[in-house]
Coordinates of C-alpha atoms and ligand atoms in Angstrom, one line a residue:
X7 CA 0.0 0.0 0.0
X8 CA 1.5 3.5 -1.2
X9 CA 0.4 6.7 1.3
X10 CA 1.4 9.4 -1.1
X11 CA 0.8 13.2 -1.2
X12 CA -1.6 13.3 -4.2
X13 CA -0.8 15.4 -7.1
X14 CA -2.8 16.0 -10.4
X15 CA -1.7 12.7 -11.8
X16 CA -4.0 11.4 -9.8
X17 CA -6.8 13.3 -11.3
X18 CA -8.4 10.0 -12.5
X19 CA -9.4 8.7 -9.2
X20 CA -11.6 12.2 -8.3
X21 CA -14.9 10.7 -9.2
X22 CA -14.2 7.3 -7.5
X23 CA -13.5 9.2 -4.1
X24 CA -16.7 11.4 -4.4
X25 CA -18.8 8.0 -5.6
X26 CA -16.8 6.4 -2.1
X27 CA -17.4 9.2 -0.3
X28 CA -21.4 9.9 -0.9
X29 CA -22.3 5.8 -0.8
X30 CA -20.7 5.6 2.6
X31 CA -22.7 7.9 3.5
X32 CA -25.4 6.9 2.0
X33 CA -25.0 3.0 4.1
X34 CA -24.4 4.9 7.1
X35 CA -27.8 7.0 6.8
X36 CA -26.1 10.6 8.2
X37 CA -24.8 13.8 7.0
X38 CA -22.0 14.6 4.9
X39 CA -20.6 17.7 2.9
X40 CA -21.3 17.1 -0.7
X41 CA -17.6 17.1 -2.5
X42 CA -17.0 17.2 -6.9
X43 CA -14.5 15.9 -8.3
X44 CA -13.3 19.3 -9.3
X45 CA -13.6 20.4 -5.7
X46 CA -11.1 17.2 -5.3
X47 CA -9.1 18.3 -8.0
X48 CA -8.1 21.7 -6.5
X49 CA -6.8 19.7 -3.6
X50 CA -4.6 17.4 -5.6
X51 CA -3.7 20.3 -7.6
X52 CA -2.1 22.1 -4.7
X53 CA -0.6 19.5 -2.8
X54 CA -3.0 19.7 -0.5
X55 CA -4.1 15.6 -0.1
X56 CA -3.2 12.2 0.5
X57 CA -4.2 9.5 -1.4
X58 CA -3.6 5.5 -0.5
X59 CA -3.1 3.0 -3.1
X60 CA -2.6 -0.5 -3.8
X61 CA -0.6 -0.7 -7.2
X62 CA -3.3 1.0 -9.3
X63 CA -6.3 0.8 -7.3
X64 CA -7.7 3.6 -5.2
X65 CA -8.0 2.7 -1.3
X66 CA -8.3 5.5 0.2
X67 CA -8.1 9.8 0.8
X68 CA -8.2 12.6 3.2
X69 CA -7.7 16.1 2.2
X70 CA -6.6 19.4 3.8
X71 CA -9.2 22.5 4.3
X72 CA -7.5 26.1 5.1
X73 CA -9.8 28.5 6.7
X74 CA -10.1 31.8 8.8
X75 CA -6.8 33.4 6.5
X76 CA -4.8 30.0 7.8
X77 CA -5.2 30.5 11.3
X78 CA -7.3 26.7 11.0
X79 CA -6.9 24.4 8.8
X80 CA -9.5 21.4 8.5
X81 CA -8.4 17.4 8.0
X82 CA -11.7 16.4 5.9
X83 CA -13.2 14.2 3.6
X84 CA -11.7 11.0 5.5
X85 CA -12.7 7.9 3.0
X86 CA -11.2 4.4 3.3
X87 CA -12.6 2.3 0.2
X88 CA -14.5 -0.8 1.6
X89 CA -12.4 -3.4 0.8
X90 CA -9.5 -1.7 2.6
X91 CA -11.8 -0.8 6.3
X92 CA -10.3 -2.6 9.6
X93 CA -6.7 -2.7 8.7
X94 CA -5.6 0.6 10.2
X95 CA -5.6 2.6 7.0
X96 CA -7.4 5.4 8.0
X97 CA -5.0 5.9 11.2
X98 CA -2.3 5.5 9.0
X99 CA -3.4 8.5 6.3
X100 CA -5.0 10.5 9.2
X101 CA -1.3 10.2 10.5
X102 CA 0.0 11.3 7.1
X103 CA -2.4 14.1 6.2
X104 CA -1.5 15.3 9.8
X105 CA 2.1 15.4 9.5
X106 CA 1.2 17.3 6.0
X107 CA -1.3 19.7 8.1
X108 CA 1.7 20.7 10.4
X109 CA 4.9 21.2 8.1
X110 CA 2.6 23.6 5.8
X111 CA 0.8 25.4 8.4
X112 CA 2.9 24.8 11.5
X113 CA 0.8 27.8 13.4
X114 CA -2.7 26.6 12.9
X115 CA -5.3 24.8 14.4
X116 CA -6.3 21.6 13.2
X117 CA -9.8 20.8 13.8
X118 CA -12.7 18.6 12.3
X119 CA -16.1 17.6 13.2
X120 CA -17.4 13.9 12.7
X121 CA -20.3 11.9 13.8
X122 CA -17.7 9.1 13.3
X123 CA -16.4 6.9 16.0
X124 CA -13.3 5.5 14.2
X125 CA -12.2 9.5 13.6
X126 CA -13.1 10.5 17.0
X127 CA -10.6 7.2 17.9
X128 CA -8.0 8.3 15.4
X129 CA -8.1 12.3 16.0
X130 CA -7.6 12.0 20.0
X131 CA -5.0 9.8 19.5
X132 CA -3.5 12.5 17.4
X133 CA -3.3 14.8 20.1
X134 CA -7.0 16.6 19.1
X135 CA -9.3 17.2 21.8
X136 CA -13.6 17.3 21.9
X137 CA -15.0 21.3 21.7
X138 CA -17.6 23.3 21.2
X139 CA -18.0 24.7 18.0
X140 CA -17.4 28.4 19.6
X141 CA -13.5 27.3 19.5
X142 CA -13.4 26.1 16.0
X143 CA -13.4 28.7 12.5
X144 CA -16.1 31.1 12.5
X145 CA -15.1 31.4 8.8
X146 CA -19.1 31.1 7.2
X147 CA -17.3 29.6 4.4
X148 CA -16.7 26.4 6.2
X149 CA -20.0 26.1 8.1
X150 CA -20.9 26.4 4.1
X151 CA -19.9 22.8 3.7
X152 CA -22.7 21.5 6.0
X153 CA -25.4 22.9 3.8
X154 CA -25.2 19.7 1.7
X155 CA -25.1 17.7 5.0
X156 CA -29.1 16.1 5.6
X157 CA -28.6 17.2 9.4
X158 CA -28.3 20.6 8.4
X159 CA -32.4 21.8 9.8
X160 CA -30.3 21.1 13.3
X161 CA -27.2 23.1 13.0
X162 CA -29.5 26.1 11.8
X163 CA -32.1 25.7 14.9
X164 CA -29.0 25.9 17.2
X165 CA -27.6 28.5 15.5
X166 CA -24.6 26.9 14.9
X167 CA -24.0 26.4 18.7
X168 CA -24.3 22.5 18.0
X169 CA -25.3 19.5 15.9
X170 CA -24.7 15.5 15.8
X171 CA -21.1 16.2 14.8
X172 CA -18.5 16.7 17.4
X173 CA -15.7 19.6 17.0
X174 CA -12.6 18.0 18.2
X175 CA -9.4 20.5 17.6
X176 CA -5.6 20.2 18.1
X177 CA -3.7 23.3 19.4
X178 CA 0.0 22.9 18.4
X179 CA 0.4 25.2 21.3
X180 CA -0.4 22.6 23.7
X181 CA 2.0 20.0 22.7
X182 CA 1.2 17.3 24.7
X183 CA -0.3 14.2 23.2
X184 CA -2.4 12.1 25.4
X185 CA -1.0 8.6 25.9
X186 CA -4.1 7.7 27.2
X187 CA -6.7 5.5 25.2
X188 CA -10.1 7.6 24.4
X189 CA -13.0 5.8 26.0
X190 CA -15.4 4.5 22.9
X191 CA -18.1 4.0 25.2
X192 CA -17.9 7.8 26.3
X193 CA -18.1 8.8 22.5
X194 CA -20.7 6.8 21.4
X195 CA -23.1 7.5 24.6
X196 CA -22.8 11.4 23.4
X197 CA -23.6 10.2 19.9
X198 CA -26.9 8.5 21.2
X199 CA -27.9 11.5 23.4
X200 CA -27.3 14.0 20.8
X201 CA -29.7 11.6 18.2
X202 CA -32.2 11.5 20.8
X203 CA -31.9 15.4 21.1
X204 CA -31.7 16.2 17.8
X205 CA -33.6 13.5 15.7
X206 CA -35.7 12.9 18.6
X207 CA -35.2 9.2 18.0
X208 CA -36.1 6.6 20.9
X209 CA -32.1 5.2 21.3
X210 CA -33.3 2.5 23.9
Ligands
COA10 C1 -14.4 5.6 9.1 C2 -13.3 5.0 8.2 C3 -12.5 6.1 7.6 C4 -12.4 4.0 9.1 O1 -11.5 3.5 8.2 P1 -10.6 2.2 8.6 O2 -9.4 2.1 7.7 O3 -11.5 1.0 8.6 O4 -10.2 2.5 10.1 P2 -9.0 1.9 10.9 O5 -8.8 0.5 10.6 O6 -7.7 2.8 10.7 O7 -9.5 2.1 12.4 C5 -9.1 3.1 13.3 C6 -9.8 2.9 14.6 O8 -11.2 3.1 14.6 C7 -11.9 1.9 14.9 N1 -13.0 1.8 14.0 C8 -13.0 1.5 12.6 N2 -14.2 1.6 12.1 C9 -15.1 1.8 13.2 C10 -16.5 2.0 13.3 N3 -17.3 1.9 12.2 N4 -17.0 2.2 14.5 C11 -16.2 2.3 15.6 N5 -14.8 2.2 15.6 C12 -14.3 1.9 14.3 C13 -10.9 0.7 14.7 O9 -11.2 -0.3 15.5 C14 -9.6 1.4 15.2 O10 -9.6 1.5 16.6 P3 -8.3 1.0 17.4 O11 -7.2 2.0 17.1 O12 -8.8 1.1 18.8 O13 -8.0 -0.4 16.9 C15 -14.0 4.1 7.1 O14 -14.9 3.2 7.7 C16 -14.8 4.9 6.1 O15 -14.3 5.4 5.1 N6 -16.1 5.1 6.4 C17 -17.0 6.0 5.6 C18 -16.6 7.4 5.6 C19 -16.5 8.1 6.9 O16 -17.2 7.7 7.8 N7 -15.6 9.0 7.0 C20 -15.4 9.8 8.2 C21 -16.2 11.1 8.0 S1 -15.8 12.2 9.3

């Protein structure tokens, strides 16, 4: 498996990761930020992804977001083909993309927001830590992206204080990297109760 920083010659797998991308979602039943290819192809264009392959075939991506004048930059559009999932492969190109993240913007703050357990997993292990959106970019550009997203009614009613996504940012000012393990059980029982809240779904 190749972990590369993708470049334009890799133009030919843009529709396979937004096809990836919008089925996973799809299986998973929540909300995600629409991507095109030629969104995807600005971020190979500028260096600004990584893309895992096995000889020819795609396996999986992750590219880089730079908001509020590079003061944040965003680690997004995580996608690890099917037939590649449980092997580590998303730790190891959130572990790339990361490195990537900090040597080309070595002041900002990295941040994300997921509904995903696996990320949440990967991201504290990283050295990121759970927020409130208050602390991530207030650049309306990103909150943009969640238009597409089908959970988007909820972030609106809040105004923006919330939704079933959880911020989680990394301060390279605080250097310390937890060695603990993030407790799953923790994440996924905030998961529930903001379902419950939100989609006022019965989780028992
Ligand atoms: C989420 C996704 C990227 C995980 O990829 P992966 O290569 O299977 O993940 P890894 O094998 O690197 O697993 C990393 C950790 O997450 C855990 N994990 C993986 N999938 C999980 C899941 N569905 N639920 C809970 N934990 C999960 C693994 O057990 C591992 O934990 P460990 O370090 O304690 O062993 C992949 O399933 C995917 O592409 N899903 C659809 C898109 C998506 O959800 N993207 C994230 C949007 S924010």
């Amino acid at each position: 498996m190749d972990i590369v920083i993708a470049n334009e010659s890799h133009f030919k797998y843009a529709q396979i990761i937004c096809d990836t991308i919008a089925k996973s979602a799809q299986v998973r039943g929540t909300g995600i930020a629409k991507r095109t290819p030629e969104y995807i192809n600005k971020k190979l264009s500028n260096g600004n992804a990584v893309i895992a392959l096995e000889g020819d075939k795609f396996a999986g991506f992750c590219y880089i977001e730079v908001w509020g004048h590079e003061k944040y930059v965003a680690n997004s559009g995580l996608i690890v083909h099917p037939d590649y999932r449980n092997q580590g492969l998303a730790k190891k190109i959130k572990n790339e993309i990361f490195k990537l993240s900090t040597s080309k913007f070595p002041d900002a703050k990295i941040f994300g927001i997921t509904t995903g357990l696996a990320v949440m997993k990967i991201n504290y292990e990283l050295g990121y830590k759970p927020v409130t959106f208050s602390e991530l970019t207030d650049d309306p550009e990103f909150w943009k992206g969640c238009q597409t997203c089908k959970n988007f009614d909820v972030l609106t009613r809040t105004e923006q204080k919330m939704c079933l996504c959880t911020g989680m940012l990394y301060d390279p000012k605080v250097k310390a990297k937890s060695t603990k393990k993030p407790n799953s059980k923790v994440y996924q029982k905030l998961k529930s109760l903001k379902e419950s809240i939100f989609l006022k779904k019965n989780t028992k």
